[in-house]
mmCIF file of C-alpha atoms in Angstrom:
data_model
loop_
_atom_site.group_PDB
_atom_site.id
_atom_site.type_symbol
_atom_site.label_atom_id
_atom_site.label_comp_id
_atom_site.label_asym_id
_atom_site.label_seq_id
_atom_site.Cartn_x
_atom_site.Cartn_y
_atom_site.Cartn_z
ATOM 1 C CA MET Y 1 52.503 139.217 79.135
ATOM 2 C CA ASN Y 2 54.897 136.817 80.882
ATOM 3 C CA ILE Y 3 54.043 133.152 80.537
ATOM 4 C CA SER Y 4 55.379 130.060 82.215
ATOM 5 C CA ALA Y 5 58.165 127.932 80.824
ATOM 6 C CA GLN Y 6 55.797 125.014 80.498
ATOM 7 C CA ASN Y 7 52.961 124.148 78.197
ATOM 8 C CA ASP Y 8 50.179 121.652 78.414
ATOM 9 C CA LYS Y 9 51.133 119.923 75.120
ATOM 10 C CA ILE Y 10 47.925 120.884 73.364
ATOM 11 C CA ILE Y 11 48.885 121.787 69.803
ATOM 12 C CA GLU Y 12 47.028 124.989 68.980
ATOM 13 C CA ALA Y 13 48.713 125.773 65.668
ATOM 14 C CA TYR Y 14 51.704 125.072 63.463
ATOM 15 C CA SER Y 15 54.460 127.506 62.619
ATOM 16 C CA ILE Y 16 55.082 128.557 59.034
ATOM 17 C CA ASP Y 17 57.745 125.861 58.742
ATOM 18 C CA GLY Y 18 55.557 123.191 60.349
ATOM 19 C CA ARG Y 19 56.662 123.197 63.985
ATOM 20 C CA PRO Y 20 53.868 122.458 66.476
ATOM 21 C CA LEU Y 21 52.919 125.468 68.575
ATOM 22 C CA HIS Y 22 51.578 124.363 71.929
ATOM 23 C CA ARG Y 23 48.942 126.202 73.863
ATOM 24 C CA THR Y 24 50.949 128.108 76.449
ATOM 25 C CA LEU Y 25 50.102 128.112 80.116
ATOM 26 C CA LEU Y 26 49.418 131.451 81.722
ATOM 27 C CA LYS Y 27 50.593 132.251 85.210
ATOM 28 C CA PRO Y 28 48.066 130.773 87.668
ATOM 29 C CA GLY Y 29 46.555 134.065 88.835
ATOM 30 C CA LEU Y 30 46.210 135.387 85.308
ATOM 31 C CA LYS Y 31 44.759 132.125 84.042
ATOM 32 C CA GLN Y 32 42.160 132.144 86.819
ATOM 33 C CA LYS Y 33 41.188 135.705 85.928
ATOM 34 C CA PHE Y 34 40.916 134.921 82.216
ATOM 35 C CA GLU Y 35 38.869 131.785 82.873
ATOM 36 C CA GLU Y 36 36.461 133.750 85.051
ATOM 37 C CA ASN Y 37 36.139 136.346 82.285
ATOM 38 C CA LEU Y 38 35.416 133.517 79.861
ATOM 39 C CA ARG Y 39 32.773 132.069 82.158
ATOM 40 C CA VAL Y 40 30.978 135.417 82.316
ATOM 41 C CA ALA Y 41 31.267 135.886 78.547
ATOM 42 C CA ARG Y 42 29.836 132.431 77.950
ATOM 43 C CA GLN Y 43 26.873 133.135 80.222
ATOM 44 C CA THR Y 44 26.174 136.372 78.372
ATOM 45 C CA TYR Y 45 26.429 134.600 75.030
ATOM 46 C CA GLU Y 46 24.172 131.728 76.060
ATOM 47 C CA SER Y 47 21.498 134.181 77.166
ATOM 48 C CA ASN Y 48 21.583 135.919 73.767
ATOM 49 C CA PRO Y 49 23.558 133.869 71.201
ATOM 50 C CA GLU Y 50 22.657 136.127 68.275
ATOM 51 C CA ASP Y 51 24.020 139.310 69.858
ATOM 52 C CA VAL Y 52 27.146 140.483 68.016
ATOM 53 C CA ASP Y 53 28.854 141.904 71.101
ATOM 54 C CA ALA Y 54 28.230 138.685 73.036
ATOM 55 C CA ILE Y 55 29.737 136.656 70.190
ATOM 56 C CA ILE Y 56 32.767 138.939 69.955
ATOM 57 C CA TRP Y 57 33.502 138.852 73.667
ATOM 58 C CA LEU Y 58 33.178 135.085 73.875
ATOM 59 C CA GLY Y 59 35.676 134.793 71.030
ATOM 60 C CA ARG Y 60 38.032 137.335 72.542
ATOM 61 C CA ARG Y 61 37.983 135.629 75.924
ATOM 62 C CA MET Y 62 38.784 132.330 74.211
ATOM 63 C CA GLY Y 63 41.644 133.958 72.350
ATOM 64 C CA TYR Y 64 43.249 135.377 75.476
ATOM 65 C CA LEU Y 65 43.457 131.809 76.787
ATOM 66 C CA MET Y 66 45.201 130.852 73.513
ATOM 67 C CA ARG Y 67 42.183 128.837 72.429
ATOM 68 C CA CYS Y 68 42.500 130.411 69.008
ATOM 69 C CA ASN Y 69 40.743 127.742 66.969
ATOM 70 C CA GLU Y 70 37.733 127.791 69.271
ATOM 71 C CA ALA Y 71 37.655 131.576 68.953
ATOM 72 C CA ILE Y 72 37.663 131.273 65.159
ATOM 73 C CA ASP Y 73 34.778 128.802 65.319
ATOM 74 C CA ILE Y 74 32.780 131.222 67.468
ATOM 75 C CA TYR Y 75 33.367 134.106 65.061
ATOM 76 C CA SER Y 76 32.511 131.886 62.090
ATOM 77 C CA LYS Y 77 29.192 130.910 63.656
ATOM 78 C CA GLY Y 78 28.548 134.576 64.321
ATOM 79 C CA LEU Y 79 29.265 135.397 60.685
ATOM 80 C CA GLU Y 80 26.685 132.848 59.600
ATOM 81 C CA LEU Y 81 24.174 135.045 61.433
ATOM 82 C CA HIS Y 82 25.787 138.377 60.547
ATOM 83 C CA PRO Y 83 27.741 137.839 57.298
ATOM 84 C CA ASP Y 84 28.481 141.534 56.766
ATOM 85 C CA ASN Y 85 29.681 142.363 60.252
ATOM 86 C CA TYR Y 86 33.101 143.989 59.988
ATOM 87 C CA LYS Y 87 33.784 143.588 63.709
ATOM 88 C CA LEU Y 88 33.432 139.803 63.556
ATOM 89 C CA LEU Y 89 35.660 139.708 60.477
ATOM 90 C CA ARG Y 90 38.282 141.886 62.186
ATOM 91 C CA HIS Y 91 38.467 139.610 65.230
ATOM 92 C CA ARG Y 92 38.420 136.375 63.248
ATOM 93 C CA GLY Y 93 41.174 137.762 61.049
ATOM 94 C CA HIS Y 94 43.316 138.411 64.114
ATOM 95 C CA ARG Y 95 43.020 134.800 65.255
ATOM 96 C CA HIS Y 96 43.687 133.552 61.741
ATOM 97 C CA LEU Y 97 46.931 135.528 61.979
ATOM 98 C CA SER Y 98 47.720 133.898 65.326
ATOM 99 C CA ILE Y 99 47.547 130.406 63.815
ATOM 100 C CA ARG Y 100 49.423 131.416 60.625
ATOM 101 C CA LYS Y 101 46.463 131.176 58.247
ATOM 102 C CA PHE Y 102 47.520 134.288 56.390
ATOM 103 C CA ASN Y 103 45.278 133.873 53.349
ATOM 104 C CA ALA Y 104 42.215 133.528 55.578
ATOM 105 C CA ALA Y 105 43.309 136.565 57.599
ATOM 106 C CA LEU Y 106 43.822 138.555 54.411
ATOM 107 C CA ALA Y 107 40.320 137.680 53.215
ATOM 108 C CA ASP Y 108 38.787 138.657 56.560
ATOM 109 C CA PHE Y 109 40.553 141.996 56.871
ATOM 110 C CA THR Y 110 39.995 142.877 53.213
ATOM 111 C CA ALA Y 111 36.270 142.242 53.604
ATOM 112 C CA ALA Y 112 36.189 144.181 56.874
ATOM 113 C CA ALA Y 113 37.934 147.162 55.244
ATOM 114 C CA ARG Y 114 35.340 147.171 52.472
ATOM 115 C CA LEU Y 115 32.382 146.862 54.831
ATOM 116 C CA ILE Y 116 33.491 149.593 57.229
ATOM 117 C CA GLN Y 117 33.862 152.230 54.517
ATOM 118 C CA GLY Y 118 31.703 155.228 55.348
ATOM 119 C CA VAL Y 119 30.951 154.013 58.880
ATOM 120 C CA PRO Y 120 31.773 156.581 61.606
ATOM 121 C CA ASP Y 121 34.793 155.498 63.604
ATOM 122 C CA GLU Y 122 34.547 154.539 67.258
ATOM 123 C CA ILE Y 123 36.860 153.330 69.995
ATOM 124 C CA GLU Y 124 37.233 149.552 70.229
ATOM 125 C CA PRO Y 125 36.996 148.338 73.851
ATOM 126 C CA ASP Y 126 40.118 146.657 75.224
ATOM 127 C CA GLY Y 127 39.897 143.041 76.277
ATOM 128 C CA MET Y 128 43.066 143.353 78.335
ATOM 129 C CA PRO Y 129 42.995 146.950 79.589
ATOM 130 C CA ASN Y 130 46.246 148.880 79.932
ATOM 131 C CA ALA Y 131 47.371 150.350 83.251
ATOM 132 C CA ALA Y 132 45.501 153.581 82.552
ATOM 133 C CA GLY Y 133 42.312 151.721 81.676
ATOM 134 C CA THR Y 134 42.122 153.762 78.477
ATOM 135 C CA PRO Y 135 41.406 152.058 75.124
ATOM 136 C CA VAL Y 136 43.762 153.434 72.475
ATOM 137 C CA SER Y 137 42.562 152.001 69.157
ATOM 138 C CA THR Y 138 39.484 152.311 66.950
ATOM 139 C CA ASN Y 139 37.561 149.997 64.655
ATOM 140 C CA HIS Y 140 38.931 151.566 61.473
ATOM 141 C CA PHE Y 141 42.468 151.641 62.872
ATOM 142 C CA ASN Y 142 42.450 147.978 63.871
ATOM 143 C CA ILE Y 143 41.145 146.782 60.524
ATOM 144 C CA TRP Y 144 43.679 148.715 58.436
ATOM 145 C CA TYR Y 145 46.517 148.047 60.892
ATOM 146 C CA HIS Y 146 45.969 144.287 60.895
ATOM 147 C CA LEU Y 147 45.400 144.196 57.135
ATOM 148 C CA GLY Y 148 48.754 145.911 56.645
ATOM 149 C CA LEU Y 149 50.410 143.549 59.088
ATOM 150 C CA THR Y 150 48.993 140.527 57.258
ATOM 151 C CA GLN Y 151 50.336 141.829 53.954
ATOM 152 C CA TYR Y 152 53.702 142.498 55.607
ATOM 153 C CA LEU Y 153 53.883 138.949 56.969
ATOM 154 C CA MET Y 154 53.062 137.621 53.500
ATOM 155 C CA GLY Y 155 55.880 139.688 51.990
ATOM 156 C CA ASP Y 156 53.594 142.022 50.015
ATOM 157 C CA TYR Y 157 55.269 145.211 51.185
ATOM 158 C CA PRO Y 158 53.727 147.673 48.677
ATOM 159 C CA ALA Y 159 50.226 146.511 49.669
ATOM 160 C CA ALA Y 160 51.151 146.767 53.350
ATOM 161 C CA LEU Y 161 52.341 150.328 52.831
ATOM 162 C CA ASP Y 162 49.053 151.237 51.138
ATOM 163 C CA SER Y 163 47.062 149.793 54.051
ATOM 164 C CA TYR Y 164 49.178 151.701 56.544
ATOM 165 C CA ALA Y 165 48.553 154.894 54.565
ATOM 166 C CA SER Y 166 44.809 154.299 54.996
ATOM 167 C CA CYS Y 167 45.382 153.585 58.675
ATOM 168 C CA LEU Y 168 47.004 157.002 59.153
ATOM 169 C CA ASP Y 169 43.575 158.613 58.980
ATOM 170 C CA PHE Y 170 42.488 156.778 62.128
ATOM 171 C CA CYS Y 171 45.223 157.426 64.707
ATOM 172 C CA PRO Y 172 43.523 159.181 67.635
ATOM 173 C CA ASN Y 173 46.483 159.199 70.040
ATOM 174 C CA ASP Y 174 50.227 158.733 70.408
ATOM 175 C CA ASP Y 175 49.939 154.978 71.009
ATOM 176 C CA SER Y 176 48.340 154.382 67.622
ATOM 177 C CA ILE Y 177 50.740 156.778 65.878
ATOM 178 C CA ILE Y 178 53.700 154.927 67.379
ATOM 179 C CA ALA Y 179 52.439 151.405 66.624
ATOM 180 C CA LEU Y 180 51.700 152.329 63.023
ATOM 181 C CA ALA Y 181 55.021 154.134 62.557
ATOM 182 C CA ASN Y 182 56.887 151.023 63.686
ATOM 183 C CA TRP Y 183 55.414 148.841 60.948
ATOM 184 C CA GLN Y 184 55.681 151.581 58.335
ATOM 185 C CA TYR Y 185 59.372 151.851 59.207
ATOM 186 C CA ASN Y 186 59.884 148.084 58.957
ATOM 187 C CA THR Y 187 58.030 147.956 55.644
ATOM 188 C CA LEU Y 188 60.002 150.789 54.070
ATOM 189 C CA LEU Y 189 63.283 149.196 55.174
ATOM 190 C CA LYS Y 190 62.190 145.956 53.528
ATOM 191 C CA MET Y 191 61.583 147.913 50.304
ATOM 192 C CA GLY Y 192 65.032 149.527 50.458
ATOM 193 C CA ARG Y 193 63.526 152.971 51.024
ATOM 194 C CA ASN Y 194 65.734 153.922 53.954
ATOM 195 C CA ASP Y 195 65.304 157.690 53.614
ATOM 196 C CA ASP Y 196 61.521 157.321 53.615
ATOM 197 C CA ALA Y 197 61.789 155.033 56.633
ATOM 198 C CA MET Y 198 63.694 157.700 58.530
ATOM 199 C CA ALA Y 199 61.097 160.299 57.524
ATOM 200 C CA VAL Y 200 58.426 158.206 59.266
ATOM 201 C CA LEU Y 201 60.287 158.910 62.508
ATOM 202 C CA ASP Y 202 60.075 162.709 62.179
ATOM 203 C CA PRO Y 203 56.940 163.035 64.391
ATOM 204 C CA ILE Y 204 58.394 160.746 67.079
ATOM 205 C CA THR Y 205 59.733 162.641 70.100
ATOM 206 C CA GLU Y 206 60.735 161.851 73.667
ATOM 207 C CA HIS Y 207 57.666 163.683 74.959
ATOM 208 C CA MET Y 208 54.864 161.473 73.654
ATOM 209 C CA THR Y 209 52.194 159.926 75.873
ATOM 210 C CA VAL Y 210 52.231 156.117 75.800
ATOM 211 C CA VAL Y 211 49.655 154.272 77.886
ATOM 212 C CA ASP Y 212 49.540 150.863 76.204
ATOM 213 C CA ASP Y 213 52.619 149.070 74.791
ATOM 214 C CA PRO Y 214 55.927 150.910 75.313
ATOM 215 C CA GLY Y 215 57.872 148.408 73.190
ATOM 216 C CA TYR Y 216 57.182 150.169 69.905
ATOM 217 C CA TYR Y 217 58.059 153.518 71.460
ATOM 218 C CA HIS Y 218 61.429 152.295 72.742
ATOM 219 C CA LEU Y 219 62.126 150.912 69.267
ATOM 220 C CA LEU Y 220 61.325 154.143 67.468
ATOM 221 C CA LEU Y 221 63.498 156.127 69.858
ATOM 222 C CA HIS Y 222 66.270 153.591 69.237
ATOM 223 C CA TYR Y 223 65.907 154.063 65.483
ATOM 224 C CA ARG Y 224 66.296 157.800 66.088
ATOM 225 C CA GLY Y 225 69.480 157.214 68.075
ATOM 226 C CA LEU Y 226 67.875 158.163 71.393
ATOM 227 C CA ARG Y 227 68.047 154.699 72.989
ATOM 228 C CA GLU Y 228 70.888 152.174 73.045
ATOM 229 C CA GLU Y 229 70.207 148.602 71.952
ATOM 230 C CA ARG Y 230 71.733 147.216 75.138
ATOM 231 C CA ASP Y 231 69.230 149.210 77.188
ATOM 232 C CA ILE Y 232 66.091 147.961 75.424
ATOM 233 C CA LEU Y 233 66.856 144.435 74.125
ATOM 234 C CA ASP Y 234 66.177 141.694 76.671
ATOM 235 C CA LEU Y 235 64.958 138.212 75.721
ATOM 236 C CA GLU Y 236 65.920 136.499 78.955
ATOM 237 C CA GLY Y 237 63.394 134.404 80.852
ATOM 238 C CA GLY Y 238 61.393 133.228 77.860
ATOM 239 C CA GLY Y 239 60.548 136.670 76.506
ATOM 240 C CA ASN Y 240 57.328 138.653 76.680
ATOM 241 C CA LEU Y 241 55.268 140.749 74.295
ATOM 242 C CA GLU Y 242 57.390 143.874 74.714
ATOM 243 C CA SER Y 243 60.772 142.137 74.482
ATOM 244 C CA VAL Y 244 59.800 140.146 71.378
ATOM 245 C CA THR Y 245 58.435 143.312 69.754
ATOM 246 C CA ILE Y 246 61.704 145.136 70.374
ATOM 247 C CA ALA Y 247 63.867 142.199 69.311
ATOM 248 C CA TYR Y 248 62.094 141.860 65.970
ATOM 249 C CA GLY Y 249 62.499 145.532 65.120
ATOM 250 C CA ILE Y 250 66.202 145.432 65.951
ATOM 251 C CA ALA Y 251 66.727 142.214 63.971
ATOM 252 C CA ASN Y 252 64.847 143.530 60.950
ATOM 253 C CA ARG Y 253 66.979 146.655 60.926
ATOM 254 C CA TYR Y 254 70.166 144.582 61.008
ATOM 255 C CA PHE Y 255 68.889 142.421 58.161
ATOM 256 C CA CYS Y 256 67.837 145.330 55.961
ATOM 257 C CA ASN Y 257 71.166 147.070 56.589
ATOM 258 C CA GLY Y 258 73.102 143.997 55.432
ATOM 259 C CA ASP Y 259 74.063 142.325 58.725
ATOM 260 C CA ARG Y 260 72.336 139.027 57.998
ATOM 261 C CA GLU Y 261 74.293 137.089 60.632
ATOM 262 C CA THR Y 262 73.211 139.279 63.550
ATOM 263 C CA ALA Y 263 69.664 139.407 62.217
ATOM 264 C CA VAL Y 264 69.360 135.626 61.942
ATOM 265 C CA ARG Y 265 70.829 135.144 65.394
ATOM 266 C CA THR Y 266 68.259 137.540 66.861
ATOM 267 C CA PHE Y 267 65.392 135.982 64.893
ATOM 268 C CA GLN Y 268 66.386 132.588 66.282
ATOM 269 C CA ARG Y 269 66.463 133.969 69.815
ATOM 270 C CA ILE Y 270 62.931 135.249 69.296
ATOM 271 C CA LEU Y 271 61.760 131.813 68.159
ATOM 272 C CA ALA Y 272 63.271 130.304 71.306
ATOM 273 C CA CYS Y 273 60.728 132.328 73.298
ATOM 274 C CA GLU Y 274 57.273 131.010 74.100
ATOM 275 C CA ILE Y 275 54.995 133.878 73.116
ATOM 276 C CA TRP Y 276 54.341 132.595 69.594
ATOM 277 C CA SER Y 277 51.187 134.672 69.053
ATOM 278 C CA ALA Y 278 53.127 137.963 69.281
ATOM 279 C CA PHE Y 279 53.377 139.788 65.973
ATOM 280 C CA GLY Y 280 57.141 140.180 66.381
ATOM 281 C CA TYR Y 281 57.462 136.414 66.789
ATOM 282 C CA ILE Y 282 55.334 135.702 63.708
ATOM 283 C CA ALA Y 283 57.310 138.259 61.685
ATOM 284 C CA ALA Y 284 60.632 136.690 62.718
ATOM 285 C CA GLU Y 285 59.254 133.291 61.755
ATOM 286 C CA ALA Y 286 58.115 134.586 58.353
ATOM 287 C CA ASP Y 287 61.435 136.307 57.635
ATOM 288 C CA LEU Y 288 63.481 133.225 58.520
ATOM 289 C CA TYR Y 289 61.234 131.052 56.386
ATOM 290 C CA ARG Y 290 61.688 133.334 53.380
ATOM 291 C CA MET Y 291 65.461 133.318 53.864
ATOM 292 C CA LYS Y 292 65.526 129.520 53.791
ATOM 293 C CA ASN Y 293 63.119 129.131 50.894
#
């Protein structure tokens, strides 16, 4: 998602090293659309404030407007009514990640993973549909995927790898296979297991069907030597979700292969972008913080 070069100076969160993260302004047309979606979600919620789906969608619509703390409050109120609802925990955990409250995110996703055990899997509806209008992830996938990501951001790479192994059982399409493989690859590199990291790429081909986020796919093909860095790395114009995703993967590979200088330079370029809720941005922030501390 491209966002404007301005912000409205509302501090929504703080980075890991204490920098204020301002609520970013969406492009006018997109903001209008998201606000209308929020209005509808609020009406639905107010007509039935105990309904889990109504609570979830109100929180999601808040989150898409970068009103992360309000989204967390909505999910928390929902959990007072439905304390064992894994869907509410999954979504609250995501917004805890957005505002760098990793311990809270870890608790949410861990509880969600426990509560969803034995529950039949189902597709999770997309809040921001892809061009094909086809949701690509499931409830089980999203819980294990985000749990692994939280552990990765906290530097607990063995735990992250275990969560990703559980996630493998819930990959219904190429998009989910690709997204998971990206973070497995990053995690194994961090652990110095380069041969195992390359083995993760074995199922990745140039003939996969990607309908959601092509950034991870371009990265995996780059790792396999099928894409040049100069053709996929572009952080000009403030960056967007795809470019930050790609930049982090490239920087992490440089770092794990011993080129700290290039890695740090790329991490810093990522942090000069505005899309601070992107997982690649948060990961760059976490890696730089660990280097300095």
